mmCIF file of C-alpha atoms in Angstrom:
data_model
loop_
_atom_site.group_PDB
_atom_site.id
_atom_site.type_symbol
_atom_site.label_atom_id
_atom_site.label_comp_id
_atom_site.label_asym_id
_atom_site.label_seq_id
_atom_site.Cartn_x
_atom_site.Cartn_y
_atom_site.Cartn_z
ATOM 1 C CA ALA A 103 -40.531 -28.767 -3.021
ATOM 2 C CA LEU A 104 -41.774 -26.362 -0.127
ATOM 3 C CA LEU A 105 -40.516 -23.249 -1.996
ATOM 4 C CA ALA A 106 -42.354 -24.649 -5.113
ATOM 5 C CA GLY A 107 -45.751 -24.863 -2.790
ATOM 6 C CA PHE A 108 -45.114 -21.214 -1.963
ATOM 7 C CA LEU A 109 -45.136 -20.306 -5.952
ATOM 8 C CA ALA A 110 -47.628 -22.603 -6.686
ATOM 9 C CA ALA A 111 -50.118 -21.228 -4.222
ATOM 10 C CA GLY A 112 -49.367 -17.701 -5.141
ATOM 11 C CA CYS A 113 -47.778 -16.891 -2.256
ATOM 12 C CA VAL A 114 -44.052 -15.643 -1.418
ATOM 13 C CA PRO A 115 -41.992 -16.100 1.658
ATOM 14 C CA VAL A 116 -41.483 -13.649 3.884
ATOM 15 C CA ASP A 117 -37.867 -13.555 6.112
ATOM 16 C CA THR A 118 -39.287 -12.727 9.302
ATOM 17 C CA ARG A 119 -36.262 -12.462 11.137
ATOM 18 C CA PRO A 120 -35.623 -9.167 12.874
ATOM 19 C CA PRO A 121 -33.207 -6.317 10.840
ATOM 20 C CA ALA A 122 -29.655 -6.484 11.599
ATOM 21 C CA ALA A 123 -28.776 -3.887 14.764
ATOM 22 C CA PRO A 124 -26.587 -1.449 13.275
ATOM 23 C CA PRO A 125 -23.062 -1.276 14.647
ATOM 24 C CA ALA A 126 -22.597 -0.275 18.020
ATOM 25 C CA VAL A 127 -21.365 3.685 19.482
ATOM 26 C CA ARG A 128 -19.056 3.903 21.949
ATOM 27 C CA VAL A 129 -17.508 7.106 23.170
ATOM 28 C CA ILE A 130 -14.447 7.401 25.291
ATOM 29 C CA HIS A 131 -12.442 10.232 26.432
ATOM 30 C CA VAL A 132 -8.875 11.098 25.267
ATOM 31 C CA PRO A 133 -6.139 9.563 28.127
ATOM 32 C CA GLY A 134 -5.054 12.327 30.534
ATOM 33 C CA GLY A 135 -7.693 14.972 29.731
ATOM 34 C CA GLY A 136 -6.171 15.636 26.417
ATOM 35 C CA ALA A 137 -7.993 17.430 23.657
ATOM 36 C CA ALA A 138 -8.619 18.229 19.731
ATOM 37 C CA PRO A 139 -7.704 14.404 18.850
ATOM 38 C CA ASP A 140 -6.888 12.302 15.642
ATOM 39 C CA ALA A 141 -6.952 8.718 15.342
ATOM 40 C CA GLU A 142 -6.632 5.634 12.643
ATOM 41 C CA VAL A 143 -7.040 2.148 12.851
ATOM 42 C CA ASP A 144 -4.154 -0.152 11.135
ATOM 43 C CA ALA A 145 -4.108 -3.288 9.556
ATOM 44 C CA ARG A 146 -3.805 -5.295 12.893
ATOM 45 C CA GLY A 147 -6.834 -3.395 14.794
ATOM 46 C CA ALA A 148 -4.533 -1.247 16.876
ATOM 47 C CA ILE A 149 -5.848 2.311 17.218
ATOM 48 C CA HIS A 150 -3.669 4.904 16.981
ATOM 49 C CA LEU A 151 -4.254 8.552 18.321
ATOM 50 C CA ALA A 152 -2.683 12.089 18.644
ATOM 51 C CA PHE A 153 -4.058 14.910 20.602
ATOM 52 C CA ILE A 154 -2.968 18.277 22.564
ATOM 53 C CA LEU A 155 -2.371 17.849 26.126
ATOM 54 C CA ALA A 156 -0.386 20.795 28.283
ATOM 55 C CA GLY A 157 1.058 22.344 25.498
ATOM 56 C CA ASP A 158 2.358 19.607 24.022
ATOM 57 C CA ALA A 159 1.289 16.853 20.718
ATOM 58 C CA TRP A 160 1.349 13.583 22.163
ATOM 59 C CA TYR A 161 0.488 10.011 20.628
ATOM 60 C CA ALA A 162 -0.611 6.886 22.414
ATOM 61 C CA VAL A 163 -1.568 3.523 20.873
ATOM 62 C CA SER A 164 -4.310 1.120 22.282
ATOM 63 C CA ARG A 165 -3.975 -2.691 21.244
ATOM 64 C CA ASP A 166 -7.244 -3.930 22.937
ATOM 65 C CA GLY A 167 -9.738 -1.966 21.228
ATOM 66 C CA ALA A 168 -9.379 1.621 23.410
ATOM 67 C CA ASP A 169 -9.842 -0.271 26.529
ATOM 68 C CA SER A 170 -6.519 0.960 27.571
ATOM 69 C CA PHE A 171 -3.748 2.919 26.019
ATOM 70 C CA GLY A 172 0.369 2.567 26.126
ATOM 71 C CA PHE A 173 2.443 5.312 27.510
ATOM 72 C CA PRO A 174 2.139 8.304 25.486
ATOM 73 C CA VAL A 175 5.044 9.539 23.024
ATOM 74 C CA ARG A 176 5.599 13.334 22.841
ATOM 75 C CA VAL A 177 5.612 14.505 19.193
ATOM 76 C CA ASN A 178 6.908 17.969 19.230
ATOM 77 C CA SER A 179 10.666 18.017 19.553
ATOM 78 C CA VAL A 180 10.643 21.251 21.220
ATOM 79 C CA VAL A 181 8.682 21.092 24.439
ATOM 80 C CA GLY A 182 5.733 23.232 25.449
ATOM 81 C CA THR A 183 5.747 24.580 21.730
ATOM 82 C CA ALA A 184 2.528 22.857 20.547
ATOM 83 C CA ALA A 185 -0.333 25.218 19.917
ATOM 84 C CA PRO A 186 -3.243 24.905 22.399
ATOM 85 C CA ALA A 187 -6.337 22.847 20.862
ATOM 86 C CA GLY A 188 -8.363 25.490 19.710
ATOM 87 C CA ARG A 189 -11.756 24.452 18.511
ATOM 88 C CA PHE A 190 -10.915 22.422 15.233
ATOM 89 C CA ARG A 191 -7.131 22.609 15.764
ATOM 90 C CA GLY A 192 -5.352 19.829 16.708
ATOM 91 C CA PRO A 193 -2.792 17.337 15.368
ATOM 92 C CA ASP A 194 -3.776 15.280 12.112
ATOM 93 C CA LEU A 195 -2.361 11.689 12.087
ATOM 94 C CA ALA A 196 -1.994 9.258 9.244
ATOM 95 C CA LEU A 197 -0.526 5.973 8.690
ATOM 96 C CA SER A 198 1.168 4.612 5.992
ATOM 97 C CA PRO A 199 -0.660 1.396 3.982
ATOM 98 C CA PRO A 200 0.793 -2.020 4.842
ATOM 99 C CA ASN A 201 1.603 -2.301 1.310
ATOM 100 C CA GLY A 202 3.651 0.445 1.394
ATOM 101 C CA PRO A 203 7.403 0.992 1.470
ATOM 102 C CA HIS A 204 7.040 1.882 5.411
ATOM 103 C CA PRO A 205 3.861 -0.453 6.512
ATOM 104 C CA GLY A 206 2.191 1.372 9.290
ATOM 105 C CA ARG A 207 4.378 4.521 9.719
ATOM 106 C CA VAL A 208 2.741 6.989 11.888
ATOM 107 C CA HIS A 209 2.980 10.711 10.212
ATOM 108 C CA VAL A 210 1.783 13.666 12.499
ATOM 109 C CA ALA A 211 1.241 17.305 11.489
ATOM 110 C CA TRP A 212 0.617 19.736 13.954
ATOM 111 C CA TYR A 213 1.046 23.795 14.201
ATOM 112 C CA ALA A 214 3.134 25.166 16.815
ATOM 113 C CA ASP A 215 2.458 28.352 18.451
ATOM 114 C CA ASP A 216 5.514 30.503 17.797
ATOM 115 C CA TYR A 217 3.702 33.085 15.842
ATOM 116 C CA GLN A 218 0.922 33.627 18.404
ATOM 117 C CA ALA A 219 3.514 33.559 21.046
ATOM 118 C CA GLY A 220 5.868 36.248 19.231
ATOM 119 C CA ARG A 221 9.075 33.973 18.436
ATOM 120 C CA PRO A 222 11.340 34.428 15.525
ATOM 121 C CA ARG A 223 9.651 34.929 12.312
ATOM 122 C CA GLU A 224 11.824 31.669 11.252
ATOM 123 C CA SER A 225 10.325 29.312 13.739
ATOM 124 C CA TRP A 226 6.872 30.107 12.490
ATOM 125 C CA GLY A 227 4.768 27.190 10.674
ATOM 126 C CA VAL A 228 3.463 23.719 10.272
ATOM 127 C CA ARG A 229 5.342 21.202 11.951
ATOM 128 C CA TYR A 230 5.761 17.257 10.651
ATOM 129 C CA ALA A 231 7.525 14.252 11.862
ATOM 130 C CA PHE A 232 6.814 10.481 11.454
ATOM 131 C CA LEU A 233 7.858 7.095 13.906
ATOM 132 C CA ASP A 234 8.304 3.763 12.461
ATOM 133 C CA PRO A 235 6.808 1.379 14.956
ATOM 134 C CA PRO A 236 7.588 -0.341 17.840
ATOM 135 C CA GLY A 237 10.103 3.224 17.549
ATOM 136 C CA GLU A 238 10.313 4.886 21.013
ATOM 137 C CA ALA A 239 10.759 8.373 19.527
ATOM 138 C CA PHE A 240 9.566 10.553 16.609
ATOM 139 C CA ILE A 241 11.976 11.805 14.343
ATOM 140 C CA ALA A 242 13.079 15.552 14.844
ATOM 141 C CA GLU A 243 10.226 17.601 14.192
ATOM 142 C CA ARG A 244 10.391 19.202 10.705
ATOM 143 C CA ASN A 245 8.970 23.202 9.785
ATOM 144 C CA LEU A 246 7.212 22.825 6.453
ATOM 145 C CA ASN A 247 6.536 26.344 5.562
ATOM 146 C CA HIS A 248 7.677 29.101 8.183
ATOM 147 C CA ARG A 249 4.297 30.701 7.683
ATOM 148 C CA PRO A 250 1.463 31.628 10.480
ATOM 149 C CA SER A 251 -1.022 28.964 8.990
ATOM 150 C CA ASP A 252 -3.071 27.093 11.908
ATOM 151 C CA ASN A 253 -5.301 25.239 9.310
ATOM 152 C CA TYR A 254 -3.438 22.107 7.744
ATOM 153 C CA SER A 255 -4.438 18.769 7.372
ATOM 154 C CA LEU A 256 -2.651 15.152 6.644
ATOM 155 C CA ALA A 257 -2.818 12.020 4.611
ATOM 156 C CA ALA A 258 -0.931 9.051 3.663
ATOM 157 C CA GLY A 259 -1.356 7.032 0.771
ATOM 158 C CA PRO A 260 0.256 4.140 -1.811
ATOM 159 C CA GLY A 261 3.642 4.141 -3.018
ATOM 160 C CA GLY A 262 4.820 6.362 -0.048
ATOM 161 C CA ALA A 263 2.874 9.549 -0.829
ATOM 162 C CA VAL A 264 2.443 11.813 1.759
ATOM 163 C CA ILE A 265 0.538 15.229 2.048
ATOM 164 C CA VAL A 266 0.302 18.022 3.914
ATOM 165 C CA ALA A 267 -2.227 20.798 2.904
ATOM 166 C CA TRP A 268 -2.323 23.737 4.716
ATOM 167 C CA THR A 269 -3.698 27.615 3.805
ATOM 168 C CA ALA A 270 -1.903 31.092 4.114
ATOM 169 C CA ASP A 271 -3.000 33.292 1.643
ATOM 170 C CA GLY A 272 -3.945 30.834 -0.662
ATOM 171 C CA LEU A 273 -4.095 26.988 -0.079
ATOM 172 C CA PHE A 274 -1.097 24.812 -0.548
ATOM 173 C CA LEU A 275 0.535 21.301 -0.566
ATOM 174 C CA ASN A 276 3.707 20.041 0.496
ATOM 175 C CA ARG A 277 4.304 16.401 -1.394
ATOM 176 C CA SER A 278 6.315 13.658 -0.253
ATOM 177 C CA ALA A 279 7.287 10.414 -2.748
ATOM 178 C CA ASP A 280 9.266 8.739 0.021
ATOM 179 C CA ASP A 281 7.064 8.316 2.754
ATOM 180 C CA GLY A 282 7.803 11.825 4.645
ATOM 181 C CA ALA A 283 11.446 11.689 4.395
ATOM 182 C CA THR A 284 11.750 14.268 1.952
ATOM 183 C CA PHE A 285 8.902 17.061 0.947
ATOM 184 C CA ALA A 286 8.956 18.902 -2.328
ATOM 185 C CA ALA A 287 8.305 22.946 -2.306
ATOM 186 C CA ALA A 288 5.019 24.061 -1.060
ATOM 187 C CA GLU A 289 2.579 24.246 -4.399
ATOM 188 C CA ARG A 290 -0.553 26.065 -4.748
ATOM 189 C CA VAL A 291 -4.009 25.090 -5.365
ATOM 190 C CA GLU A 292 -4.985 27.198 -8.064
ATOM 191 C CA GLY A 293 -8.440 28.540 -8.016
ATOM 192 C CA ALA A 294 -9.034 27.997 -4.424
ATOM 193 C CA ASP A 295 -9.281 31.435 -2.347
ATOM 194 C CA PRO A 296 -10.002 29.157 1.315
ATOM 195 C CA CYS A 297 -11.508 30.275 4.426
ATOM 196 C CA GLU A 298 -8.101 30.456 6.926
ATOM 197 C CA CYS A 299 -9.774 29.885 9.898
ATOM 198 C CA CYS A 300 -12.005 26.632 9.027
ATOM 199 C CA ALA A 301 -10.579 23.585 8.572
ATOM 200 C CA THR A 302 -9.487 21.627 5.315
ATOM 201 C CA ARG A 303 -9.466 17.796 5.206
ATOM 202 C CA THR A 304 -7.377 15.292 2.977
ATOM 203 C CA ALA A 305 -7.617 11.790 2.286
ATOM 204 C CA PHE A 306 -6.473 9.230 -0.252
ATOM 205 C CA ALA A 307 -9.638 7.079 -1.640
ATOM 206 C CA ALA A 308 -8.923 3.296 -1.747
ATOM 207 C CA ASP A 309 -7.923 3.804 -5.535
ATOM 208 C CA GLY A 310 -4.788 5.960 -4.641
ATOM 209 C CA GLY A 311 -6.836 9.238 -5.870
ATOM 210 C CA LEU A 312 -6.196 12.455 -3.380
ATOM 211 C CA GLY A 313 -9.230 14.535 -2.080
ATOM 212 C CA LEU A 314 -9.408 17.705 -0.386
ATOM 213 C CA ILE A 315 -12.372 19.508 1.500
ATOM 214 C CA TYR A 316 -11.924 23.253 2.359
ATOM 215 C CA ARG A 317 -14.478 26.265 2.427
ATOM 216 C CA GLU A 318 -14.042 29.432 -0.025
ATOM 217 C CA LYS A 319 -14.321 32.937 0.874
ATOM 218 C CA ALA A 320 -14.334 34.463 -2.099
ATOM 219 C CA GLY A 321 -16.958 37.282 -2.299
ATOM 220 C CA ASN A 322 -17.811 36.082 1.374
ATOM 221 C CA ARG A 323 -19.445 32.909 -0.291
ATOM 222 C CA ARG A 324 -18.323 30.423 2.826
ATOM 223 C CA ASP A 325 -19.338 27.055 0.903
ATOM 224 C CA GLU A 326 -17.522 23.875 1.628
ATOM 225 C CA HIS A 327 -15.843 22.653 -1.570
ATOM 226 C CA LEU A 328 -14.102 19.242 -3.029
ATOM 227 C CA ILE A 329 -11.127 19.347 -5.020
ATOM 228 C CA ALA A 330 -10.425 15.920 -6.321
ATOM 229 C CA TRP A 331 -7.389 14.524 -8.232
ATOM 230 C CA GLY A 332 -8.764 11.394 -9.480
ATOM 231 C CA ARG A 333 -6.701 7.980 -10.184
ATOM 232 C CA GLY A 334 -4.747 8.828 -13.628
ATOM 233 C CA GLN A 335 -6.084 12.706 -13.500
ATOM 234 C CA THR A 336 -3.502 15.335 -14.092
ATOM 235 C CA ARG A 337 -5.506 18.438 -13.312
ATOM 236 C CA PRO A 338 -7.819 18.180 -10.298
ATOM 237 C CA GLU A 339 -11.775 18.744 -10.233
ATOM 238 C CA ARG A 340 -13.310 21.138 -7.833
ATOM 239 C CA ARG A 341 -16.832 21.264 -7.038
ATOM 240 C CA ARG A 342 -18.897 23.538 -4.836
ATOM 241 C CA LEU A 343 -20.659 20.707 -1.833
ATOM 242 C CA GLY A 344 -24.439 21.317 -1.566
ATOM 243 C CA ALA A 345 -27.370 22.753 -3.340
ATOM 244 C CA GLY A 346 -29.235 25.892 -3.030
ATOM 245 C CA PRO A 347 -28.058 29.547 -2.386
ATOM 246 C CA SER A 348 -24.427 30.026 -1.005
ATOM 247 C CA TRP A 349 -23.877 30.886 2.367
ATOM 248 C CA GLU A 350 -23.347 34.515 2.485
ATOM 249 C CA LEU A 351 -21.175 35.479 5.354
ATOM 250 C CA ASP A 352 -18.736 38.416 5.951
ATOM 251 C CA ALA A 353 -16.947 36.865 9.032
ATOM 252 C CA CYS A 354 -15.215 33.095 9.224
ATOM 253 C CA PRO A 355 -17.249 30.063 11.011
ATOM 254 C CA MET A 356 -14.497 28.698 12.429
ATOM 255 C CA THR A 357 -16.009 25.197 11.945
ATOM 256 C CA GLY A 358 -14.791 21.961 10.243
ATOM 257 C CA ALA A 359 -15.153 19.430 7.567
ATOM 258 C CA PHE A 360 -14.423 15.716 7.415
ATOM 259 C CA LEU A 361 -13.088 13.629 4.529
ATOM 260 C CA ARG A 362 -12.078 10.024 4.811
ATOM 261 C CA PRO A 363 -12.172 7.265 2.028
ATOM 262 C CA ALA A 364 -15.117 5.275 1.290
ATOM 263 C CA VAL A 365 -15.084 1.581 1.759
ATOM 264 C CA GLY A 366 -15.569 1.188 -1.776
ATOM 265 C CA GLU A 367 -15.103 3.696 -4.719
ATOM 266 C CA GLY A 368 -14.316 7.572 -3.726
ATOM 267 C CA TRP A 369 -14.631 9.178 -0.295
ATOM 268 C CA LEU A 370 -17.273 10.092 2.193
ATOM 269 C CA ALA A 371 -17.857 14.066 3.421
ATOM 270 C CA ALA A 372 -19.165 15.662 6.203
ATOM 271 C CA TRP A 373 -19.260 19.573 6.714
ATOM 272 C CA GLN A 374 -21.123 22.394 7.882
ATOM 273 C CA THR A 375 -23.028 25.075 6.114
ATOM 274 C CA ALA A 376 -24.995 28.049 7.647
ATOM 275 C CA GLY A 377 -24.924 25.578 10.780
ATOM 276 C CA ARG A 378 -26.249 22.567 9.356
ATOM 277 C CA VAL A 379 -24.135 19.192 9.346
ATOM 278 C CA SER A 380 -24.546 17.657 5.525
ATOM 279 C CA TRP A 381 -22.989 14.662 4.607
ATOM 280 C CA ALA A 382 -22.371 12.733 1.171
ATOM 281 C CA ARG A 383 -20.444 9.826 -0.807
ATOM 282 C CA LEU A 384 -18.517 11.143 -3.479
ATOM 283 C CA ASP A 385 -17.211 9.248 -6.355
ATOM 284 C CA GLY A 386 -13.444 9.316 -7.464
ATOM 285 C CA ARG A 387 -14.128 12.795 -9.049
ATOM 286 C CA GLY A 388 -15.684 14.512 -6.198
ATOM 287 C CA ARG A 389 -19.052 14.368 -7.586
ATOM 288 C CA PRO A 390 -22.250 12.920 -5.033
ATOM 289 C CA ALA A 391 -22.433 9.565 -5.618
ATOM 290 C CA GLY A 392 -25.222 6.745 -5.085
ATOM 291 C CA PRO A 393 -28.808 7.172 -4.017
ATOM 292 C CA ALA A 394 -28.547 9.407 -0.576
ATOM 293 C CA GLU A 395 -27.063 11.857 -2.543
ATOM 294 C CA VAL A 396 -26.461 15.133 -0.043
ATOM 295 C CA ARG A 397 -27.846 14.492 3.434
ATOM 296 C CA THR A 398 -28.598 16.424 6.835
ATOM 297 C CA ALA A 399 -27.658 14.804 9.792
ATOM 298 C CA ALA A 400 -28.265 18.249 12.107
ATOM 299 C CA ASP A 401 -30.198 21.529 11.589
ATOM 300 C CA GLN A 402 -26.914 22.581 14.323
ATOM 301 C CA GLY A 403 -23.575 21.154 14.736
ATOM 302 C CA TRP A 404 -19.837 21.683 14.405
ATOM 303 C CA PHE A 405 -16.887 19.921 13.637
ATOM 304 C CA PRO A 406 -18.686 17.001 12.162
ATOM 305 C CA VAL A 407 -16.538 13.377 11.747
ATOM 306 C CA ILE A 408 -17.912 10.789 9.644
ATOM 307 C CA LEU A 409 -17.391 7.068 9.698
ATOM 308 C CA GLU A 410 -18.768 3.948 7.454
ATOM 309 C CA ALA A 411 -18.841 0.506 8.827
ATOM 310 C CA PRO A 412 -17.998 -2.582 6.773
ATOM 311 C CA ASP A 413 -21.734 -3.329 6.129
ATOM 312 C CA GLY A 414 -22.092 0.119 4.800
ATOM 313 C CA THR A 415 -23.727 1.869 7.502
ATOM 314 C CA VAL A 416 -22.661 5.674 8.069
ATOM 315 C CA CYS A 417 -22.287 7.202 11.505
ATOM 316 C CA VAL A 418 -21.936 10.805 11.347
ATOM 317 C CA SER A 419 -21.059 12.742 14.554
ATOM 318 C CA TRP A 420 -20.892 16.509 15.592
ATOM 319 C CA LYS A 421 -20.565 18.343 18.604
ATOM 320 C CA ASP A 422 -23.634 21.220 19.403
ATOM 321 C CA ALA A 423 -24.142 23.191 22.563
ATOM 322 C CA GLY A 424 -21.626 21.392 25.332
ATOM 323 C CA ARG A 425 -23.037 17.682 23.877
ATOM 324 C CA LEU A 426 -21.289 15.047 21.713
ATOM 325 C CA MET A 427 -24.210 13.791 19.014
ATOM 326 C CA TRP A 428 -23.925 11.226 16.383
ATOM 327 C CA GLU A 429 -26.454 9.249 13.725
ATOM 328 C CA CYS A 430 -26.513 6.396 11.718
ATOM 329 C CA PHE A 431 -27.829 6.080 8.346
ATOM 330 C CA ASP A 432 -28.063 3.212 5.909
ATOM 331 C CA ALA A 433 -26.716 2.112 2.559
ATOM 332 C CA VAL A 434 -29.488 4.677 0.882
ATOM 333 C CA GLY A 435 -29.202 7.559 3.514
ATOM 334 C CA LEU A 436 -31.808 6.416 5.970
ATOM 335 C CA PRO A 437 -31.822 7.244 9.868
ATOM 336 C CA ARG A 438 -30.886 3.503 11.351
ATOM 337 C CA GLY A 439 -31.555 3.429 14.990
ATOM 338 C CA LEU A 440 -32.164 6.026 17.155
ATOM 339 C CA PRO A 441 -29.592 9.259 17.451
ATOM 340 C CA GLY A 442 -27.005 9.190 19.910
ATOM 341 C CA VAL A 443 -26.119 12.259 22.534
ATOM 342 C CA VAL A 444 -23.499 12.422 25.477
ATOM 343 C CA THR A 445 -22.142 15.255 27.556
ATOM 344 C CA ALA A 446 -18.893 16.463 25.753
ATOM 345 C CA ALA A 447 -15.507 16.353 27.423
ATOM 346 C CA ASN A 448 -14.730 19.866 26.049
ATOM 347 C CA PRO A 449 -15.514 22.404 23.216
ATOM 348 C CA HIS A 450 -13.092 21.493 20.667
ATOM 349 C CA ARG A 451 -13.421 19.132 17.867
ATOM 350 C CA HIS A 452 -13.450 15.091 18.507
ATOM 351 C CA ALA A 453 -12.285 12.256 16.601
ATOM 352 C CA GLY A 454 -13.816 8.552 15.249
ATOM 353 C CA ILE A 455 -12.491 5.363 13.928
ATOM 354 C CA VAL A 456 -14.227 2.210 13.035
ATOM 355 C CA THR A 457 -13.154 -0.777 14.938
ATOM 356 C CA ALA A 458 -11.766 -3.885 14.021
ATOM 357 C CA ALA A 459 -15.121 -5.771 15.241
ATOM 358 C CA GLY A 460 -17.121 -3.163 12.704
ATOM 359 C CA GLY A 461 -18.453 -0.732 15.647
ATOM 360 C CA PHE A 462 -18.190 3.135 15.994
ATOM 361 C CA LEU A 463 -15.376 4.486 18.466
ATOM 362 C CA LEU A 464 -16.168 8.216 19.010
ATOM 363 C CA ILE A 465 -12.868 10.136 20.929
ATOM 364 C CA ASP A 466 -13.857 13.207 22.769
#
């Protein structure tokens, strides 16, 4: 009756409640002063963390929302052989999905410093190992490619699929169909001419499609590209990210990009081109999707990370001039709340996750 009265009087009821606050952003440091972390959250809300410290790759888990982490486990089998943290370079971590053959299996890929240290050629390359919680040790590390290749990324997906991507005079994938127990021989991604010193990032979408973001270097045009193997597609689609003139640079900018599955379809991507940090929602074929299309998060920044809360809020974070910075955006790409900034713990990349409570956690 009250609503009918408003309408009869030509009035429309107004919601006077203040808009909901954006999800909180919290920043913590890597345990023990470690650097170049990567992190994921499992179905029970536990936070799994991999990082570099004192010449080794380490893994630790928090079950109290990052208030504390358990005793770290060394990932690399040979002590002191993990490559040191270097800008975007550090271990990549992925978790097998809860409905897979090995729910919650922890996968880690990292780079050994054998090439840089002048060790024998057969020891060069990207390493991989996994751990089945609550196990106390990772399986013996495996060398996937025996080549200098300090640009690599890792993803775990449905049905026991695990992908390790890496660059060395080309872009390559090692695929596993048994949750990392074995890997097929490396396959070259045709049409890609990657910048070997800029980060790749690979991720499975919610529907099982595979995406890979990387920087091209053909003709010294250093633009970011997304390669998408959509669900059911046997041939990938490759797209340049962003519009306008290509970034021409006769050098490697040595920065990073980030890719993660969106809450719905496709992926969220963040990248740096000519200093600018951009981000976009991408559909299952790698095309910019939604009303925001490509947005700018910062005019200058390095090593961006992008996260999405359950309510659709997106948080983009990056590093610049000794600072860790971030900004949140609503579902149409408009800023939500004030940007944030803290002093960075180190000059290397950071990590980020969405907590079980729906907040953003940045790990530096």
